[in-house]
Amino acid sequence: MTHFLHAHMLSVIVAAPLLAALVVLLLPARDGLAIRITSFMGAFVALIGAVQVLRTYDTELGGLQRAESVPLVPQLGIDLSFAVDGWGVSLLLLTGIIIVTGVLASFTLEEREKEFFALLLTLVSGVFGVFVSQDLFVFFLFYEIAVLPMYLLIGVWGSHGKVQAQGPFAYVWKRFEIGGREYAAMKLTLMLLVGSAAILVAILGIYFAAGGTSFNLAHLGNTTYPKALQLWAFPLLWLGFGSLAGVFPFHTWSPDGHAAAPTAVSMLHAGVLMKLGAFGVIRVGMLLLPEGARYWAPWVGGVAVINVLYGALSAMSQKDLKYIIAYSSVSHMGVVMLGAATLTVDGWNGAIYQMFAHGMMTGLFFALVGLIYGRAHTRIIPNMGGFAKRMPWIAGFFTLAGLSSLGLPGLAGFVAEFLVFMGAWQSAHPWWAVPGILGAWVTAVYVLGAARSIFFGAGPSEHFHDLHDPKKSEWAALWALSACLILFGSYPRLILDFIHIATNEYLPRVAEVAQQLAVVKP
Amino acid sequence: MSAIDLALIATFGPLGTALFLLLLPGLRRAGKAAGVISVGSAIIALGSALQLALRALETPELGRVTVQWLPHAQLGVASAAESAIQVGVHLDGLSVSMLVVVCFVAFCVQVFSLGYMAHEPPADFGRYFMWHSLFLFAMNTLVIAPNLLQLFLGWELVGLVSYLLIGYYWQKPSAARAALKAFWMTKLADMGLVAALIVLFKNTGGFEWTAHPQVAGVAGTVTLLLFLAVMGKSAQFPLHVWLPDAMEGPTPVSALLHAATMVAAGVFLVARAHPLFEQAPSTQLVMAYVGGFTALFAACIAVVQNDIKKVLAYSTCSQLGYMVCALGSGSQVAGFFHLTTHAFFKAMLFLAAGGLIHAVHSNDIRDMGGLFSRMKITAGAFIIGSLALAGVPGFSGFFSKDLILEEVFARGLYLPGIALLLAAFLTAFYMGRVVLIALFGEPSSHAAHAHESGVSMTFPLILLAVPAIGAGYYGATLSGLYGEPVHFHVSPIGMVATAMGLSGLGMAYFMFGAPKGGAALRTAFAPVGRFIALGLVDKAFLNGYRYGLRGLASGIGWFDRYVIDGLINALGYGTLEAGARLRPLQTGKVQDYIYAMAIAMIALGTAAAFLR
Amino acid sequence: MTPTLADLQPLTLDVALLIGAFALLVLDLFLPHGRKRVLGTLTFVLITGVLVASFFVDVSGSAFSEAYRGTAWALAWKRIALVSGALATLGAIDHVDRHFGRRQGEFYLLLLFCLSGMTILPGVRDLIALLVCFELMGIPLAVLAAYAKTDDKAGVHRHATEAGLKLYIVSAVSTAITVFGLSLVYGMSGSTQLAVIAQAPLSPLLSVGMFLTLAGLSFKVGAVPFHMWIPDTYEGAPTPVVAFLSVAPKATGFAALAALLLGAFRANEAPLSSVLLIFVVASILLGNVMALPQTDSKRLLGYSGIAQVGYMLIGLATANRYGMGMLLFYVAGYVVSNMGVFFVLEAVASERTGSDVSDLDGLVRRSPWLGMALLIFLLSLAGIPFAVGFWAKLFIFMAAYQSGHTFLVLLGSLMAIVALFYYLGLARAAFMQPPKNPAPVKLPLPLMAAILICLLSVVGMGLYPSPFLQVAASAADAFFVTR
Amino acid sequence: MGLSAYLMLAAALFSVGLYGVLTRRNAVAVLASIELMANAANINLAAFSRFRAEATGQVFALFSTAITVAEVVVGLSLVILLYRSRGNVLLESASDLKG
Amino acid sequence: MLDQVAFAVVALIMLAAAVKVVSSQNLVHTVLWLGVMLAGTSVVFVMLQAPFLAAIQLILYTGGLLTLMLFGIMLTQRDAASLTIPNPSHRRGFGALLGAAAFGMLAGAISKTPSLPNEHGAMPGTQELGRLFFTQNALAFEVLAVLLLAATLGAIVFARKADAGVPSESAGAEIPARRTLPRTNGQHANPGKGA
């Protein structure tokens, strides 16, 4: 048994949440406790597995480890093959942490828990699948699985907002209730799927260019593709995956989506799912199409820089707390894309580490926003003030998350951003670093500004009667995430070493292939 | 116990305390106990610092240990072994003496706080001391840094603690705002430090401050960027505006962070990175002028302040200007020496001022008056501090300021030099003014039942008074720790400076102290005062934020919601609309359907028949 | 030359089906009114039996001097038809029993006759037989579509009649056009045997004949612009009939088109294939866009079906073995998914007449598993992973990409997202709206069985498509070997 | 007497039939028009079989005749059904389902 | 020469009849003209040396079909007595356009086709027809049998007296002359006993 577990750890990680979801579906709807326990166990097993994988990953050996493979569609060379590299290890851990805390944070959910947890867990196994799958096609499959449950999760359990109609397209408002949860859910789903349509085309291109025999990533990675293909396929992958990573201008699903989504979903979506996008750009786009990556890097980086500043400034202009955090995610994902675009060791390390750090940071943020909303029954910042009097701990945690997001040393966010900036400066376009750094400052302005107007100043007005600090299970989530932020901020090598190994394996290949292609076709 | 261990104790002891207080809310909320623990850790830190100092007197280079913090390898090199991204401990005369200063002042301030904050609710009291311990950790991290990276880590952390402590009274909107302002301004400046780091790293593959062969090319850039950070942290014009607002924090905090240690970190950084700055004469020139101007400018503003803490704050700006100017003149010895002496007497001044405020429950010097008779020790300390600040011979300030002026003029930086001289005059003048009004002026209603404060608040003053007076006499020994030992000698510049100082005091006496005060003079200077009091720089920043940044932000927010998002919605709307518009095609009459078929059939057939 | 009993060997299954049908016909005469429900069960048993037999009986080889040839290809289509027939029967039993009282017998008989036409057609290699089979399939369908409770006051009658009539008129005109086209084809090639026709020299009149035939036949699969009867008929006809109507005739229609276009008309030569491409684009665009504003779920599915046909036509347009195999797979997947949806609609609307989207409101709360099933069927239709529809679309796209139609891949996948919008619209009603009446949906056993079968096959083929893919591929091989 | 003459005749009948299908409003008349079209096809078949001097065409024609008859049988019953539900036999009266 | 004249005459008659079929304002006339057209067809068949076909045409169509249609008319007309049944048509212009287009298309194809088959060999007799029926087209023949059965069945289904319904109220409302209804209805359906 233990041997089996050891041999198939990755499958276990992917399957555990799914199994839990099935069990939850079979449980009676009124037995809320059992449902919660089951889902927690599912998530927790996955987390343990992730930690185990991290612990047993052989850093001397490096490369892909714990490989498993089962043919799925042999006629087309589609295998259900799993393995982890240094990146996968760290992102598995992230996902584990986020889902466990997410489940904890949504223990207080009231309506239709059964379906909620089932969908949530399904989504998570999709995410795990993406991070471990070594078959481009299966990668895509899990990607879709991870994206889709979002529709119901937001549409059913989401919260409503309203946006008054104005601007050049005001006439559109008569058809959609912008800000409504169903609108948000639909917009999110459709935009992300448009992305995957683009991805699909690119994938087919790659597959057939590589001989149309196998989707295995290693096989595809060792093929050298004609320059033409690389040049048209890469942007498809970039924008396709990018739409999930919130790449400007395909980011607009994210504010509405995150604002409308229930706590755990926002945590998971901003914390992990947006990473899938960036991960896809690097893992598929850049590793398979180095020449394309090299050719398009200026665009990727340029847009990423726009993301950073644009997201930060948009966040600054928001009144709704959730929108602020959502836009901040857009901005921070810009940092990830920037790191990717640098095509340097530090940049890539930074990018992956930023995924990790931002995942936990934004997870913490959304957990807190959920708590605040649950207590204050409003998300409009100007209505708040002086909350720290009644919820000092929440204020503390919020400040901590904010500090991490503005890149305060000692917290995870700093390491990532710093690495990315270093990479940017070493890259072919050093000036990317400047707006990046400025973005960090703007973040400081709006995050701490928000913290001030929510928590500080004259005490909370009368009609906020049930403000109070976290309750039982909520504590666990907050503490866990904050502890992670500090731990990985002060001792980054816990994760960064793994990331570094993978980067060092992949990046040279990209550089070489790009080089030789460049000399072959001047 | 090795030097490294001592340094680590001095650094992580306080951190331990802070975490201890953080994780044991019960203990923290107990208040007093928390304070005691924190002071205890401060004592330990101070002890190990002094121990280090004694060792340093024999051999300044006490050693260096580094560990890898982040893996880094150039492309293609598989192993993360040869890494340049390190943290650790670096102990030499400079760091040790800074360590001593920090720990000593911190200790005094914490002791003082025990009394000063006694009336706070226990929970807040505990929080206060938690932050203090955290500060000690952060500051020491900065001080013992082996490279600019770790220095930056500490740098940011002290900034954080400053934010937390300024915002100690977070329920006061003004305090919350001040904390935010301080953080934003310094953070903005710190971006320069980050940039400097990445530039440095690209060229030297490390964050060392030692003169690296490849640094030559970028020395100018790097140092300028570093200096940007210094301007923020050490409140140099025009980034000084946060410091006066920082006085919203409790007075001991102002004494520790915003007078003695944290704001001096900038000076420490430059002294630390001296090898780099030496390679960038242009930067040094900029520093000299900025420092000189700041010294004069801040002194001018200090003259018209009635809030005793504001006066001290501006004087801090001005004194930091001195140090920066000194560093700009290329003598980190003079600058750093002034840092040490200033730390002592300015801390003492603040604490004393705190005592006075505590007594009259007001910051306004006009509410004080005649306090000298009521609280001798505090007032005495205040007077000593003022004299030291005014550079009256015999007090520590005299020696260091003198040294600076010599160096500056020796470098032929006459303009800054003259600015410093004028600043010296003004310094003496406004300190005299404060002393005369607050301590000897006619008592106000508040001051009526003021009384000497308790031992916990007087003892630190006495403790600080010793170096405030005596530090100057050991100039040689002290400066020996971190550079060429300087031996005091009477110099013409020194004479002029002294003269300026004394005349300043005299003028102050003539205007405020003399029985029949020079009302005429006061009225004569009034418009100048009013102009200065406008605080134009501050307003400029405020408007820049409000209308520049916020305006841009709301513009972009609108654009995103109504244009970018609008476009995407319009796309969806268009599709739905198309569907709705097409519906009438389906008339429901079967013959119309056959029309469609017939047309298609004929079209196909025609194509087949004729397109060949 | 004269046919012997041996000639029936490749047609064993179909003959069995017909014999069974006649047996039922006789039985129907003797059954008292109250007991006619059993006919449905028997029909189901009969079809299932034939289906099972198809795995054991050897029906390969040619008969009636090359007028018919049993191949793996033909067998595959046979099975698809049989499966849809069996499912339709299962799903109809209850409805028929409740609404059609004493006319059940005819219902099942017509279904069986129609079905036999479908099973024979794929193997037919002679124009005349092809035409007759096509009609045998078509005529009963019109009757079935018009089947309704004639004495009800709720307008079912009106709608069913209209549905049947429209289908009938369109199909009659198409037949006329087809026959005219075939007459030209025969005339210019001198034979009615596909193989011979394929050798005939191309002349304007011949190609006009081909195009007229194409125009005549493609109304059955409902490709734009021959689609317009579909939404009306789907909306008006009784749901179980629509479930059958929406899959089986399309499948057989594709078999016929494949036989004619590739077997006789050399579609792989322009301009036929380019014409098909026009059909593809038009169907995908129009079907999806027109489905958006629909509020009647059956009508909506009608339009979406038009779009689906567009995707299937891609397979035909590629005109290579890969594409044809994928077409086969796509149709198979479409059969189960689409019938599943209609059965769920039947279950929900069983008491009422219309099929407004709002009938689905709160379904998942009334009976969760039914809601889940609906969701899965819809996702499968939309082409979402781990439902068969995903693989179907994917394979079709691969075929398209391989034969150089990259833009079709892009268009197809983008329009698939538009489709997702309205499919999710149905899911939205089921998942996000409060139920009108909270009572759980009461699900007659046969219907439940039908839904369950659909669900299992959708998920099964979705999780492990490879064996089915294998079958489809080899069938396509057989088609190209023996054409 | 050439083949093309017969074909032309058939074509003409076919077109006239098409016109009828499109324009007549009475369902029965539409059926009649459809007959015209089908009949045209038969003429084609017969003509071709004559000018190829082999009988398949005629066989085809017979089959198509039979099919047409069968169709009309069903068609008429549907028309009756239409009459029952609408009270008339105008095709356009069956246009409840649209859009 | 002679046969050409004959053909021309017959063709003209047929065309005229066809035009009447699609244009006559009287339904009964329409059907009758159809009969003329079908008869003409059988004449053409004779010309084409397809006597059997002609016979079948005459019997099946002109006999069976016409009767059938007239029945249909009787069943569905209020006033079965008179033979003046309005038979309107609409969108004539557009229909004519399409008809013309169709003819143009076909005619063009015919004229553009270089080598129309043209053999004047002797036509095989009726027994050849039979042979073809029972060899090559045996399958089609069998299927056809089923087809006819199915058609009959389909026709029966709706004609069933048992649960043949009356027009539902909504439909009935559209009938202008309601009072004449029962009589004509009475022949085939009585509203009283709905199943």
PDB file of N, CA, C and O in Angstrom, chain C residues 75-99:
ATOM      1  N   LEU C  75     -21.803  -1.344 -41.142  1.00  0.00           N
ATOM      2  CA  LEU C  75     -22.203  -1.910 -39.852  1.00  0.00           C
ATOM      3  C   LEU C  75     -22.179  -0.818 -38.781  1.00  0.00           C
ATOM      4  O   LEU C  75     -23.089  -0.700 -37.961  1.00  0.00           O
ATOM      5  N   ALA C  76     -21.138   0.021 -38.847  1.00  0.00           N
ATOM      6  CA  ALA C  76     -21.043   1.071 -37.833  1.00  0.00           C
ATOM      7  C   ALA C  76     -22.285   1.956 -37.871  1.00  0.00           C
ATOM      8  O   ALA C  76     -22.936   2.197 -36.843  1.00  0.00           O
ATOM      9  N   TRP C  77     -22.654   2.398 -39.069  1.00  0.00           N
ATOM     10  CA  TRP C  77     -23.841   3.263 -39.169  1.00  0.00           C
ATOM     11  C   TRP C  77     -25.079   2.509 -38.730  1.00  0.00           C
ATOM     12  O   TRP C  77     -25.937   3.035 -38.029  1.00  0.00           O
ATOM     13  N   LYS C  78     -25.169   1.224 -39.144  1.00  0.00           N
ATOM     14  CA  LYS C  78     -26.289   0.379 -38.691  1.00  0.00           C
ATOM     15  C   LYS C  78     -26.418   0.473 -37.186  1.00  0.00           C
ATOM     16  O   LYS C  78     -27.483   0.754 -36.630  1.00  0.00           O
ATOM     17  N   ARG C  79     -25.294   0.286 -36.520  1.00  0.00           N
ATOM     18  CA  ARG C  79     -25.348   0.223 -35.053  1.00  0.00           C
ATOM     19  C   ARG C  79     -25.771   1.575 -34.492  1.00  0.00           C
ATOM     20  O   ARG C  79     -26.615   1.662 -33.595  1.00  0.00           O
ATOM     21  N   ILE C  80     -25.221   2.629 -35.079  1.00  0.00           N
ATOM     22  CA  ILE C  80     -25.629   3.951 -34.570  1.00  0.00           C
ATOM     23  C   ILE C  80     -27.142   4.091 -34.686  1.00  0.00           C
ATOM     24  O   ILE C  80     -27.837   4.460 -33.724  1.00  0.00           O
ATOM     25  N   ALA C  81     -27.667   3.709 -35.866  1.00  0.00           N
ATOM     26  CA  ALA C  81     -29.121   3.828 -36.064  1.00  0.00           C
ATOM     27  C   ALA C  81     -29.844   2.983 -35.030  1.00  0.00           C
ATOM     28  O   ALA C  81     -30.785   3.443 -34.365  1.00  0.00           O
ATOM     29  N   LEU C  82     -29.361   1.746 -34.844  1.00  0.00           N
ATOM     30  CA  LEU C  82     -30.050   0.851 -33.908  1.00  0.00           C
ATOM     31  C   LEU C  82     -30.022   1.439 -32.500  1.00  0.00           C
ATOM     32  O   LEU C  82     -31.035   1.468 -31.795  1.00  0.00           O
ATOM     33  N   VAL C  83     -28.860   1.928 -32.113  1.00  0.00           N
ATOM     34  CA  VAL C  83     -28.764   2.492 -30.760  1.00  0.00           C
ATOM     35  C   VAL C  83     -29.770   3.619 -30.594  1.00  0.00           C
ATOM     36  O   VAL C  83     -30.577   3.638 -29.656  1.00  0.00           O
ATOM     37  N   SER C  84     -29.779   4.518 -31.582  1.00  0.00           N
ATOM     38  CA  SER C  84     -30.702   5.650 -31.400  1.00  0.00           C
ATOM     39  C   SER C  84     -32.138   5.145 -31.406  1.00  0.00           C
ATOM     40  O   SER C  84     -32.968   5.614 -30.621  1.00  0.00           O
ATOM     41  N   GLY C  85     -32.408   4.132 -32.254  1.00  0.00           N
ATOM     42  CA  GLY C  85     -33.766   3.583 -32.257  1.00  0.00           C
ATOM     43  C   GLY C  85     -34.133   3.016 -30.906  1.00  0.00           C
ATOM     44  O   GLY C  85     -35.188   3.316 -30.333  1.00  0.00           O
ATOM     45  N   ALA C  86     -33.214   2.225 -30.350  1.00  0.00           N
ATOM     46  CA  ALA C  86     -33.499   1.596 -29.060  1.00  0.00           C
ATOM     47  C   ALA C  86     -33.739   2.659 -28.001  1.00  0.00           C
ATOM     48  O   ALA C  86     -34.736   2.641 -27.272  1.00  0.00           O
ATOM     49  N   LEU C  87     -32.837   3.648 -27.972  1.00  0.00           N
ATOM     50  CA  LEU C  87     -32.987   4.695 -26.961  1.00  0.00           C
ATOM     51  C   LEU C  87     -34.305   5.429 -27.155  1.00  0.00           C
ATOM     52  O   LEU C  87     -35.056   5.661 -26.196  1.00  0.00           O
ATOM     53  N   ALA C  88     -34.600   5.747 -28.422  1.00  0.00           N
ATOM     54  CA  ALA C  88     -35.837   6.496 -28.676  1.00  0.00           C
ATOM     55  C   ALA C  88     -37.027   5.711 -28.152  1.00  0.00           C
ATOM     56  O   ALA C  88     -37.891   6.240 -27.455  1.00  0.00           O
ATOM     57  N   THR C  89     -37.061   4.397 -28.459  1.00  0.00           N
ATOM     58  CA  THR C  89     -38.169   3.578 -27.972  1.00  0.00           C
ATOM     59  C   THR C  89     -38.259   3.670 -26.459  1.00  0.00           C
ATOM     60  O   THR C  89     -39.309   3.974 -25.891  1.00  0.00           O
ATOM     61  N   LEU C  90     -37.107   3.457 -25.830  1.00  0.00           N
ATOM     62  CA  LEU C  90     -37.082   3.463 -24.369  1.00  0.00           C
ATOM     63  C   LEU C  90     -37.640   4.781 -23.851  1.00  0.00           C
ATOM     64  O   LEU C  90     -38.477   4.822 -22.948  1.00  0.00           O
ATOM     65  N   GLY C  91     -37.178   5.873 -24.468  1.00  0.00           N
ATOM     66  CA  GLY C  91     -37.605   7.172 -23.973  1.00  0.00           C
ATOM     67  C   GLY C  91     -39.065   7.456 -24.299  1.00  0.00           C
ATOM     68  O   GLY C  91     -39.716   8.267 -23.641  1.00  0.00           O
ATOM     69  N   ALA C  92     -39.586   6.756 -25.320  1.00  0.00           N
ATOM     70  CA  ALA C  92     -40.936   7.098 -25.780  1.00  0.00           C
ATOM     71  C   ALA C  92     -42.007   6.313 -25.034  1.00  0.00           C
ATOM     72  O   ALA C  92     -43.130   6.792 -24.898  1.00  0.00           O
ATOM     73  N   ILE C  93     -41.642   5.114 -24.573  1.00  0.00           N
ATOM     74  CA  ILE C  93     -42.669   4.197 -24.061  1.00  0.00           C
ATOM     75  C   ILE C  93     -43.702   4.915 -23.211  1.00  0.00           C
ATOM     76  O   ILE C  93     -44.904   4.890 -23.489  1.00  0.00           O
ATOM     77  N   ASP C  94     -43.199   5.655 -22.213  1.00  0.00           N
ATOM     78  CA  ASP C  94     -44.142   6.261 -21.285  1.00  0.00           C
ATOM     79  C   ASP C  94     -44.988   7.329 -21.975  1.00  0.00           C
ATOM     80  O   ASP C  94     -46.204   7.335 -21.885  1.00  0.00           O
ATOM     81  N   HIS C  95     -44.307   8.199 -22.703  1.00  0.00           N
ATOM     82  CA  HIS C  95     -45.007   9.290 -23.397  1.00  0.00           C
ATOM     83  C   HIS C  95     -46.106   8.721 -24.295  1.00  0.00           C
ATOM     84  O   HIS C  95     -47.267   9.115 -24.203  1.00  0.00           O
ATOM     85  N   VAL C  96     -45.731   7.753 -25.099  1.00  0.00           N
ATOM     86  CA  VAL C  96     -46.687   7.161 -26.035  1.00  0.00           C
ATOM     87  C   VAL C  96     -47.869   6.598 -25.266  1.00  0.00           C
ATOM     88  O   VAL C  96     -49.030   6.839 -25.594  1.00  0.00           O
ATOM     89  N   ASP C  97     -47.546   5.907 -24.201  1.00  0.00           N
ATOM     90  CA  ASP C  97     -48.632   5.273 -23.455  1.00  0.00           C
ATOM     91  C   ASP C  97     -49.588   6.319 -22.914  1.00  0.00           C
ATOM     92  O   ASP C  97     -50.799   6.149 -22.920  1.00  0.00           O
ATOM     93  N   ARG C  98     -49.029   7.433 -22.494  1.00  0.00           N
ATOM     94  CA  ARG C  98     -49.892   8.433 -21.875  1.00  0.00           C
ATOM     95  C   ARG C  98     -50.687   9.229 -22.909  1.00  0.00           C
ATOM     96  O   ARG C  98     -51.829   9.569 -22.688  1.00  0.00           O
ATOM     97  N   HIS C  99     -50.036   9.544 -24.011  1.00  0.00           N
ATOM     98  CA  HIS C  99     -50.660  10.488 -24.940  1.00  0.00           C
ATOM     99  C   HIS C  99     -51.349   9.839 -26.130  1.00  0.00           C
ATOM    100  O   HIS C  99     -52.342  10.329 -26.619  1.00  0.00           O
TER     101      HIS C  99
END
